[in-house]
PDB file of C-alpha atoms in Angstrom:
ATOM      1  CA  MET A   1     181.636 103.600  72.673  1.00 76.00           C
ATOM      2  CA  LYS A   2     181.049 106.920  71.438  1.00 90.00           C
ATOM      3  CA  LEU A   3     179.245 108.396  68.011  1.00 93.00           C
ATOM      4  CA  LEU A   4     181.997 109.300  66.488  1.00 93.00           C
ATOM      5  CA  ASP A   5     183.823 105.295  66.784  1.00 95.00           C
ATOM      6  CA  PRO A   6     183.922 103.080  63.785  1.00 96.00           C
ATOM      7  CA  THR A   7     180.949 100.125  63.788  1.00 96.00           C
ATOM      8  CA  GLU A   8     180.159  97.937  61.163  1.00 96.00           C
ATOM      9  CA  ILE A   9     176.868  96.013  60.163  1.00 97.00           C
ATOM     10  CA  LYS A  10     176.947  92.650  58.585  1.00 96.00           C
ATOM     11  CA  GLY A  11     180.556  93.390  58.066  1.00 96.00           C
ATOM     12  CA  LEU A  12     179.736  96.417  56.415  1.00 98.00           C
ATOM     13  CA  HIS A  13     182.420  99.161  58.180  1.00 97.00           C
ATOM     14  CA  LEU A  14     180.893 102.242  58.903  1.00 97.00           C
ATOM     15  CA  LEU A  15     183.337 105.595  59.891  1.00 95.00           C
ATOM     16  CA  ASN A  16     180.935 106.494  62.719  1.00 96.00           C
ATOM     17  CA  ARG A  17     177.604 106.062  64.307  1.00 96.00           C
ATOM     18  CA  PHE A  18     176.052 109.035  62.930  1.00 96.00           C
ATOM     19  CA  ILE A  19     173.212 107.657  60.290  1.00 97.00           C
ATOM     20  CA  ARG A  20     170.984 109.300  57.867  1.00 98.00           C
ATOM     21  CA  SER A  21     167.663 108.055  58.366  1.00 98.00           C
ATOM     22  CA  ALA A  22     165.320 107.585  55.133  1.00 97.00           C
ATOM     23  CA  THR A  23     163.359 110.764  54.173  1.00 93.00           C
ATOM     24  CA  TRP A  24     161.294 111.338  50.707  1.00 94.00           C
ATOM     25  CA  GLU A  25     163.444 113.633  48.742  1.00 96.00           C
ATOM     26  CA  GLY A  26     161.070 114.035  46.112  1.00 96.00           C
ATOM     27  CA  LEU A  27     163.834 114.324  43.532  1.00 98.00           C
ATOM     28  CA  ALA A  28     163.377 111.426  41.234  1.00 98.00           C
ATOM     29  CA  ASP A  29     161.943 111.492  38.029  1.00 98.00           C
ATOM     30  CA  GLY A  30     158.433 110.967  36.822  1.00 95.00           C
ATOM     31  CA  ASP A  31     159.492 107.484  36.362  1.00 97.00           C
ATOM     32  CA  GLY A  32     161.280 107.044  39.590  1.00 98.00           C
ATOM     33  CA  ALA A  33     164.687 107.066  38.195  1.00 99.00           C
ATOM     34  CA  CYS A  34     167.839 108.486  40.031  1.00 99.00           C
ATOM     35  CA  THR A  35     168.433 112.439  39.072  1.00 98.00           C
ATOM     36  CA  PRO A  36     171.696 114.493  39.147  1.00 98.00           C
ATOM     37  CA  GLU A  37     169.825 116.304  41.910  1.00 98.00           C
ATOM     38  CA  LEU A  38     169.203 113.320  44.109  1.00 98.00           C
ATOM     39  CA  VAL A  39     173.159 112.290  43.357  1.00 99.00           C
ATOM     40  CA  ASP A  40     174.239 115.670  44.974  1.00 98.00           C
ATOM     41  CA  LEU A  41     171.851 115.576  47.533  1.00 98.00           C
ATOM     42  CA  MET A  42     173.968 112.237  48.660  1.00 98.00           C
ATOM     43  CA  VAL A  43     177.390 113.389  47.873  1.00 98.00           C
ATOM     44  CA  LYS A  44     176.763 116.586  50.339  1.00 98.00           C
ATOM     45  CA  LEU A  45     175.561 114.004  53.306  1.00 98.00           C
ATOM     46  CA  VAL A  46     178.862 112.032  52.667  1.00 97.00           C
ATOM     47  CA  LYS A  47     181.018 115.322  52.920  1.00 97.00           C
ATOM     48  CA  GLY A  48     178.915 116.440  56.168  1.00 97.00           C
ATOM     49  CA  GLY A  49     180.425 113.252  57.761  1.00 96.00           C
ATOM     50  CA  VAL A  50     177.619 111.069  58.152  1.00 97.00           C
ATOM     51  CA  GLY A  51     178.668 107.267  58.764  1.00 97.00           C
ATOM     52  CA  LEU A  52     175.628 105.758  56.442  1.00 99.00           C
ATOM     53  CA  ILE A  53     173.237 106.959  54.461  1.00 99.00           C
ATOM     54  CA  ILE A  54     169.689 105.402  54.021  1.00 99.00           C
ATOM     55  CA  THR A  55     168.138 106.587  51.163  1.00 99.00           C
ATOM     56  CA  GLY A  56     164.320 108.108  50.828  1.00 98.00           C
ATOM     57  CA  HIS A  57     161.299 104.999  50.627  1.00 98.00           C
ATOM     58  CA  THR A  58     161.907 103.340  47.069  1.00 99.00           C
ATOM     59  CA  TYR A  59     158.931 101.354  45.572  1.00 99.00           C
ATOM     60  CA  VAL A  60     159.646  98.066  44.465  1.00 99.00           C
ATOM     61  CA  SER A  61     156.578  97.711  42.176  1.00 98.00           C
ATOM     62  CA  SER A  62     154.537 100.345  40.299  1.00 97.00           C
ATOM     63  CA  ALA A  63     151.634  99.681  42.122  1.00 96.00           C
ATOM     64  CA  GLY A  64     153.367 100.665  45.455  1.00 98.00           C
ATOM     65  CA  GLN A  65     154.126 104.151  44.689  1.00 98.00           C
ATOM     66  CA  ALA A  66     153.036 106.639  47.322  1.00 96.00           C
ATOM     67  CA  THR A  67     154.324 110.329  46.347  1.00 96.00           C
ATOM     68  CA  PRO A  68     155.534 112.244  43.448  1.00 96.00           C
ATOM     69  CA  TRP A  69     158.894 111.975  42.175  1.00 98.00           C
ATOM     70  CA  GLN A  70     159.738 109.119  44.713  1.00 98.00           C
ATOM     71  CA  LEU A  71     162.594 106.852  43.747  1.00 99.00           C
ATOM     72  CA  GLY A  72     161.730 103.498  42.137  1.00 99.00           C
ATOM     73  CA  LEU A  73     163.662 100.055  41.617  1.00 99.00           C
ATOM     74  CA  TYR A  74     160.554  98.157  39.901  1.00 99.00           C
ATOM     75  CA  LYS A  75     162.524  97.639  36.831  1.00 98.00           C
ATOM     76  CA  ASP A  76     166.509  96.759  35.430  1.00 99.00           C
ATOM     77  CA  SER A  77     166.607  99.890  33.172  1.00 98.00           C
ATOM     78  CA  LEU A  78     166.517 101.543  36.956  1.00 99.00           C
ATOM     79  CA  ILE A  79     169.713 100.295  38.203  1.00 99.00           C
ATOM     80  CA  GLU A  80     172.183 102.078  35.726  1.00 98.00           C
ATOM     81  CA  GLY A  81     170.976 105.647  37.145  1.00 98.00           C
ATOM     82  CA  LEU A  82     171.461 104.434  40.633  1.00 99.00           C
ATOM     83  CA  LYS A  83     175.063 103.285  39.616  1.00 99.00           C
ATOM     84  CA  GLU A  84     175.919 106.663  39.600  1.00 98.00           C
ATOM     85  CA  MET A  85     174.297 107.548  43.057  1.00 99.00           C
ATOM     86  CA  THR A  86     176.586 104.518  44.703  1.00 99.00           C
ATOM     87  CA  GLU A  87     179.420 105.399  42.871  1.00 99.00           C
ATOM     88  CA  ALA A  88     179.680 109.334  43.730  1.00 99.00           C
ATOM     89  CA  VAL A  89     178.694 108.263  47.273  1.00 99.00           C
ATOM     90  CA  HIS A  90     181.652 105.831  47.403  1.00 99.00           C
ATOM     91  CA  TYR A  91     184.491 107.826  45.483  1.00 98.00           C
ATOM     92  CA  GLU A  92     183.383 110.548  48.898  1.00 98.00           C
ATOM     93  CA  GLY A  93     184.186 107.590  50.972  1.00 97.00           C
ATOM     94  CA  GLY A  94     180.896 107.179  52.046  1.00 98.00           C
ATOM     95  CA  LYS A  95     178.400 104.042  52.513  1.00 99.00           C
ATOM     96  CA  ILE A  96     174.816 104.120  51.243  1.00 99.00           C
ATOM     97  CA  ILE A  97     171.936 101.549  52.064  1.00 99.00           C
ATOM     98  CA  LEU A  98     168.363 101.494  49.905  1.00 99.00           C
ATOM     99  CA  GLN A  99     165.124 101.487  51.435  1.00 99.00           C
ATOM    100  CA  LEU A 100     162.767  99.285  50.168  1.00 99.00           C
ATOM    101  CA  ALA A 101     159.316 100.138  50.472  1.00 99.00           C
ATOM    102  CA  HIS A 102     155.433  99.866  49.133  1.00 99.00           C
ATOM    103  CA  GLY A 103     152.619 102.032  49.541  1.00 97.00           C
ATOM    104  CA  GLY A 104     149.988  99.595  50.619  1.00 97.00           C
ATOM    105  CA  LEU A 105     146.788 101.882  51.295  1.00 95.00           C
ATOM    106  CA  MET A 106     149.011 104.873  50.914  1.00 94.00           C
ATOM    107  CA  ALA A 107     149.942 104.353  47.307  1.00 95.00           C
ATOM    108  CA  ARG A 108     147.744 106.723  45.456  1.00 94.00           C
ATOM    109  CA  SER A 109     145.674 105.838  42.638  1.00 92.00           C
ATOM    110  CA  LYS A 110     146.562 108.716  40.473  1.00 93.00           C
ATOM    111  CA  LEU A 111     150.498 107.869  40.486  1.00 95.00           C
ATOM    112  CA  THR A 112     149.810 104.070  40.043  1.00 95.00           C
ATOM    113  CA  GLY A 113     146.929 103.971  37.769  1.00 93.00           C
ATOM    114  CA  THR A 114     145.250 101.134  40.115  1.00 93.00           C
ATOM    115  CA  ALA A 115     142.945 101.400  43.279  1.00 92.00           C
ATOM    116  CA  PRO A 116     145.462 101.349  46.444  1.00 95.00           C
ATOM    117  CA  GLN A 117     145.565  97.637  48.073  1.00 96.00           C
ATOM    118  CA  GLY A 118     146.387  96.705  51.714  1.00 97.00           C
ATOM    119  CA  PRO A 119     146.098  93.748  54.120  1.00 97.00           C
ATOM    120  CA  SER A 120     142.130  94.636  54.565  1.00 97.00           C
ATOM    121  CA  PRO A 121     139.857  97.229  52.558  1.00 93.00           C
ATOM    122  CA  GLU A 122     140.281 100.502  53.882  1.00 86.00           C
ATOM    123  CA  LYS A 123     140.177 104.215  52.742  1.00 78.00           C
ATOM    124  CA  GLY A 124     144.081 105.644  51.886  1.00 76.00           C
ATOM    125  CA  GLN A 125     145.456 108.603  51.123  1.00 76.00           C
ATOM    126  CA  ASP A 126     143.038 111.105  49.461  1.00 75.00           C
ATOM    127  CA  ASN A 127     139.976 108.804  50.560  1.00 79.00           C
ATOM    128  CA  ASP A 128     141.144 106.439  47.881  1.00 78.00           C
ATOM    129  CA  PRO A 129     139.031 103.670  48.500  1.00 85.00           C
ATOM    130  CA  GLY A 130     141.567 100.319  49.009  1.00 90.00           C
ATOM    131  CA  ARG A 131     141.033  96.932  48.414  1.00 93.00           C
ATOM    132  CA  GLY A 132     141.820  93.919  50.348  1.00 97.00           C
ATOM    133  CA  MET A 133     145.141  91.854  48.699  1.00 98.00           C
ATOM    134  CA  THR A 134     144.675  88.161  47.641  1.00 98.00           C
ATOM    135  CA  VAL A 135     146.964  85.665  48.748  1.00 98.00           C
ATOM    136  CA  ASP A 136     148.522  85.698  45.204  1.00 98.00           C
ATOM    137  CA  GLU A 137     148.930  89.763  44.933  1.00 98.00           C
ATOM    138  CA  ILE A 138     150.592  89.109  48.498  1.00 99.00           C
ATOM    139  CA  GLU A 139     153.045  86.661  47.355  1.00 99.00           C
ATOM    140  CA  GLU A 140     153.603  88.811  44.127  1.00 98.00           C
ATOM    141  CA  THR A 141     154.399  91.555  46.047  1.00 99.00           C
ATOM    142  CA  ILE A 142     156.662  89.824  48.289  1.00 99.00           C
ATOM    143  CA  ALA A 143     158.806  88.405  45.250  1.00 99.00           C
ATOM    144  CA  ALA A 144     158.887  92.379  43.817  1.00 99.00           C
ATOM    145  CA  PHE A 145     160.562  92.981  47.100  1.00 99.00           C
ATOM    146  CA  GLY A 146     163.533  90.187  46.683  1.00 99.00           C
ATOM    147  CA  GLN A 147     163.840  91.469  42.684  1.00 99.00           C
ATOM    148  CA  ALA A 148     164.272  95.117  43.675  1.00 99.00           C
ATOM    149  CA  ALA A 149     167.080  94.286  46.362  1.00 99.00           C
ATOM    150  CA  ARG A 150     168.586  92.058  43.389  1.00 99.00           C
ATOM    151  CA  ARG A 151     168.597  95.548  41.311  1.00 99.00           C
ATOM    152  CA  ALA A 152     169.800  97.273  44.598  1.00 99.00           C
ATOM    153  CA  LYS A 153     172.717  95.003  45.097  1.00 99.00           C
ATOM    154  CA  ALA A 154     173.195  95.065  41.229  1.00 99.00           C
ATOM    155  CA  ALA A 155     173.524  98.893  41.663  1.00 99.00           C
ATOM    156  CA  GLY A 156     176.402  98.852  44.085  1.00 99.00           C
ATOM    157  CA  PHE A 157     173.839  99.469  47.323  1.00 99.00           C
ATOM    158  CA  ASP A 158     175.742  98.351  50.609  1.00 99.00           C
ATOM    159  CA  GLY A 159     172.741  96.987  51.435  1.00 99.00           C
ATOM    160  CA  VAL A 160     169.086  97.572  51.947  1.00 99.00           C
ATOM    161  CA  GLN A 161     166.485  98.344  54.303  1.00 99.00           C
ATOM    162  CA  ILE A 162     162.958  97.007  54.299  1.00 99.00           C
ATOM    163  CA  HIS A 163     160.281  99.993  55.315  1.00 99.00           C
ATOM    164  CA  SER A 164     158.166  98.478  57.522  1.00 98.00           C
ATOM    165  CA  ALA A 165     157.234 101.508  59.546  1.00 96.00           C
ATOM    166  CA  HIS A 166     154.915 104.871  59.084  1.00 95.00           C
ATOM    167  CA  GLY A 167     151.438 103.264  57.779  1.00 93.00           C
ATOM    168  CA  TYR A 168     153.169 101.471  54.792  1.00 96.00           C
ATOM    169  CA  LEU A 169     152.278  98.229  53.473  1.00 98.00           C
ATOM    170  CA  LEU A 170     154.319  96.212  55.494  1.00 99.00           C
ATOM    171  CA  ASN A 171     153.565  98.047  58.731  1.00 98.00           C
ATOM    172  CA  GLN A 172     149.609  98.023  57.858  1.00 97.00           C
ATOM    173  CA  PHE A 173     150.202  94.083  57.603  1.00 98.00           C
ATOM    174  CA  LEU A 174     151.707  94.445  61.269  1.00 98.00           C
ATOM    175  CA  SER A 175     149.110  96.665  62.404  1.00 97.00           C
ATOM    176  CA  PRO A 176     145.825  95.370  63.644  1.00 96.00           C
ATOM    177  CA  ALA A 177     144.268  98.705  63.229  1.00 94.00           C
ATOM    178  CA  PHE A 178     144.746  98.073  59.249  1.00 95.00           C
ATOM    179  CA  ASN A 179     145.125  94.018  58.989  1.00 98.00           C
ATOM    180  CA  LEU A 180     141.722  92.630  59.786  1.00 97.00           C
ATOM    181  CA  ARG A 181     142.258  89.194  57.406  1.00 98.00           C
ATOM    182  CA  GLU A 182     141.332  85.574  59.169  1.00 97.00           C
ATOM    183  CA  ASP A 183     144.041  83.675  57.184  1.00 98.00           C
ATOM    184  CA  LYS A 184     147.256  82.982  57.504  1.00 98.00           C
ATOM    185  CA  TYR A 185     148.480  86.944  57.293  1.00 99.00           C
ATOM    186  CA  GLY A 186     146.126  88.038  60.276  1.00 98.00           C
ATOM    187  CA  GLY A 187     145.386  87.726  63.919  1.00 98.00           C
ATOM    188  CA  SER A 188     148.037  86.411  65.987  1.00 98.00           C
ATOM    189  CA  VAL A 189     151.460  88.931  66.326  1.00 98.00           C
ATOM    190  CA  GLU A 190     153.284  85.961  64.742  1.00 98.00           C
ATOM    191  CA  ASN A 191     150.984  85.934  61.689  1.00 99.00           C
ATOM    192  CA  ARG A 192     150.672  89.687  61.321  1.00 98.00           C
ATOM    193  CA  ALA A 193     153.998  89.498  61.004  1.00 99.00           C
ATOM    194  CA  ARG A 194     154.227  86.440  58.503  1.00 99.00           C
ATOM    195  CA  ALA A 195     154.708  88.866  55.300  1.00 99.00           C
ATOM    196  CA  LEU A 196     157.333  90.941  56.465  1.00 99.00           C
ATOM    197  CA  LEU A 197     159.242  87.849  57.522  1.00 99.00           C
ATOM    198  CA  GLU A 198     158.514  86.384  53.992  1.00 99.00           C
ATOM    199  CA  VAL A 199     160.042  89.681  52.657  1.00 99.00           C
ATOM    200  CA  TYR A 200     162.918  88.993  54.516  1.00 99.00           C
ATOM    201  CA  HIS A 201     163.486  85.771  53.262  1.00 99.00           C
ATOM    202  CA  SER A 202     162.974  86.689  49.747  1.00 99.00           C
ATOM    203  CA  ILE A 203     165.508  89.548  50.120  1.00 99.00           C
ATOM    204  CA  ARG A 204     167.932  87.033  51.605  1.00 99.00           C
ATOM    205  CA  ARG A 205     167.676  83.956  49.059  1.00 98.00           C
ATOM    206  CA  THR A 206     167.960  86.723  46.296  1.00 98.00           C
ATOM    207  CA  VAL A 207     171.077  89.074  47.832  1.00 99.00           C
ATOM    208  CA  GLY A 208     173.293  86.191  49.763  1.00 98.00           C
ATOM    209  CA  ARG A 209     174.140  85.178  53.281  1.00 96.00           C
ATOM    210  CA  TYR A 210     176.503  88.593  53.750  1.00 97.00           C
ATOM    211  CA  TYR A 211     174.473  91.193  52.122  1.00 99.00           C
ATOM    212  CA  PRO A 212     173.104  93.876  54.835  1.00 99.00           C
ATOM    213  CA  ILE A 213     169.461  93.887  55.432  1.00 99.00           C
ATOM    214  CA  LEU A 214     167.774  95.862  57.957  1.00 99.00           C
ATOM    215  CA  VAL A 215     164.395  96.595  58.893  1.00 99.00           C
ATOM    216  CA  LYS A 216     163.101 100.037  60.084  1.00 98.00           C
ATOM    217  CA  ILE A 217     159.912  99.488  62.196  1.00 98.00           C
ATOM    218  CA  ASN A 218     157.239 101.135  64.451  1.00 97.00           C
ATOM    219  CA  SER A 219     157.506 101.402  68.099  1.00 95.00           C
ATOM    220  CA  GLU A 220     153.817 102.336  68.008  1.00 94.00           C
ATOM    221  CA  ASP A 221     151.391 103.137  65.697  1.00 91.00           C
ATOM    222  CA  PHE A 222     149.678 105.935  67.880  1.00 90.00           C
ATOM    223  CA  VAL A 223     146.350 105.063  66.709  1.00 90.00           C
ATOM    224  CA  GLU A 224     143.185 103.078  68.289  1.00 90.00           C
ATOM    225  CA  ARG A 225     143.807  99.433  67.893  1.00 92.00           C
ATOM    226  CA  GLY A 226     147.282  99.975  66.368  1.00 91.00           C
ATOM    227  CA  LEU A 227     150.479  98.103  66.740  1.00 95.00           C
ATOM    228  CA  ILE A 228     151.700  98.416  70.538  1.00 95.00           C
ATOM    229  CA  LEU A 229     155.181  98.554  72.069  1.00 96.00           C
ATOM    230  CA  SER A 230     154.401  94.870  73.603  1.00 97.00           C
ATOM    231  CA  ASP A 231     153.765  93.404  70.061  1.00 97.00           C
ATOM    232  CA  VAL A 232     156.987  94.973  68.469  1.00 98.00           C
ATOM    233  CA  ILE A 233     159.190  93.680  71.062  1.00 98.00           C
ATOM    234  CA  ARG A 234     157.718  90.149  70.184  1.00 98.00           C
ATOM    235  CA  ILE A 235     158.351  91.241  66.160  1.00 98.00           C
ATOM    236  CA  ALA A 236     161.777  92.120  66.945  1.00 98.00           C
ATOM    237  CA  ALA A 237     162.737  88.659  68.547  1.00 98.00           C
ATOM    238  CA  LEU A 238     161.300  87.269  65.229  1.00 99.00           C
ATOM    239  CA  LEU A 239     163.361  89.355  63.197  1.00 99.00           C
ATOM    240  CA  ASP A 240     166.223  88.798  65.162  1.00 98.00           C
ATOM    241  CA  SER A 241     165.755  85.181  64.858  1.00 98.00           C
ATOM    242  CA  ALA A 242     165.499  85.255  61.551  1.00 99.00           C
ATOM    243  CA  GLY A 243     168.599  86.921  60.808  1.00 98.00           C
ATOM    244  CA  VAL A 244     167.882  90.480  60.134  1.00 99.00           C
ATOM    245  CA  ASP A 245     170.989  92.238  60.507  1.00 99.00           C
ATOM    246  CA  ALA A 246     169.762  95.682  62.147  1.00 98.00           C
ATOM    247  CA  ILE A 247     166.459  97.401  63.312  1.00 98.00           C
ATOM    248  CA  GLU A 248     165.693 100.866  63.183  1.00 98.00           C
ATOM    249  CA  VAL A 249     162.868 101.933  65.390  1.00 97.00           C
ATOM    250  CA  SER A 250     159.958 104.786  64.537  1.00 95.00           C
ATOM    251  CA  GLY A 251     156.530 105.465  65.053  1.00 93.00           C
ATOM    252  CA  GLY A 252     153.378 106.772  63.628  1.00 88.00           C
ATOM    253  CA  THR A 253     151.093 106.202  60.568  1.00 85.00           C
ATOM    254  CA  PHE A 254     149.647 108.709  57.863  1.00 76.00           C
ATOM    255  CA  VAL A 255     146.543 108.856  60.291  1.00 75.00           C
ATOM    256  CA  SER A 256     148.206 109.561  63.629  1.00 73.00           C
ATOM    257  CA  GLU A 257     147.613 112.201  65.550  1.00 64.00           C
ATOM    258  CA  GLN A 258     150.043 114.959  64.272  1.00 54.00           C
ATOM    259  CA  ASN A 259     152.302 115.217  67.771  1.00 48.00           C
ATOM    260  CA  HIS A 260     152.846 111.555  67.284  1.00 48.00           C
ATOM    261  CA  LEU A 261     154.495 111.849  63.746  1.00 46.00           C
TER     262      LEU A 261
END
């Protein structure tokens, strides 16, 4: 096995094993729509020889926006602009996966117009006072991931990645540092992984059995009482059993020490 050897993920053929990991580009418009600058960036990445592009985090509901000029896919009207991106990448012979995310406590109220929400009440970015989500809100967010995946497939993306790292909402559910719930979404590793697994199943029902679904997860949170490697190994086994096609491992959150990010 060599880096320049071809490979595949769930039948998605890649020319090599170089993958551009998701990075916030800050090039969408104020509504989260794709722009010519974003398309140009993706084309440059393909021409540079990368085997697979994973886009920057894309918010699945208006309450989940974490950064300005962040890509969004929370409504159908955003599909057409993203078709230009996928068509340009495919024309150059590349493959591209859309990363789906919800900021949770990292969502900014000045962008969303609403208080950040997470598994438990905690302060978010900019010291925004966050609140704990109700079960109904959790279920609505899970459904929003599924609908965003439907839109991604309609826009021509070759797959989706669920962002469950870096202190965003699904990482918050996994992490005992952020998740203090006492219901079915908190406590044990299995309960803390429930929201992530339900997001996966929501997406799978929407896109079908042959569409690649990836997950990005922390190796550790690098915060006191945070997610640790032994828990992550158990969560990865749950994801594998559920049918997730690939797992990307990262680390750190928005409150981790800088040298761990």
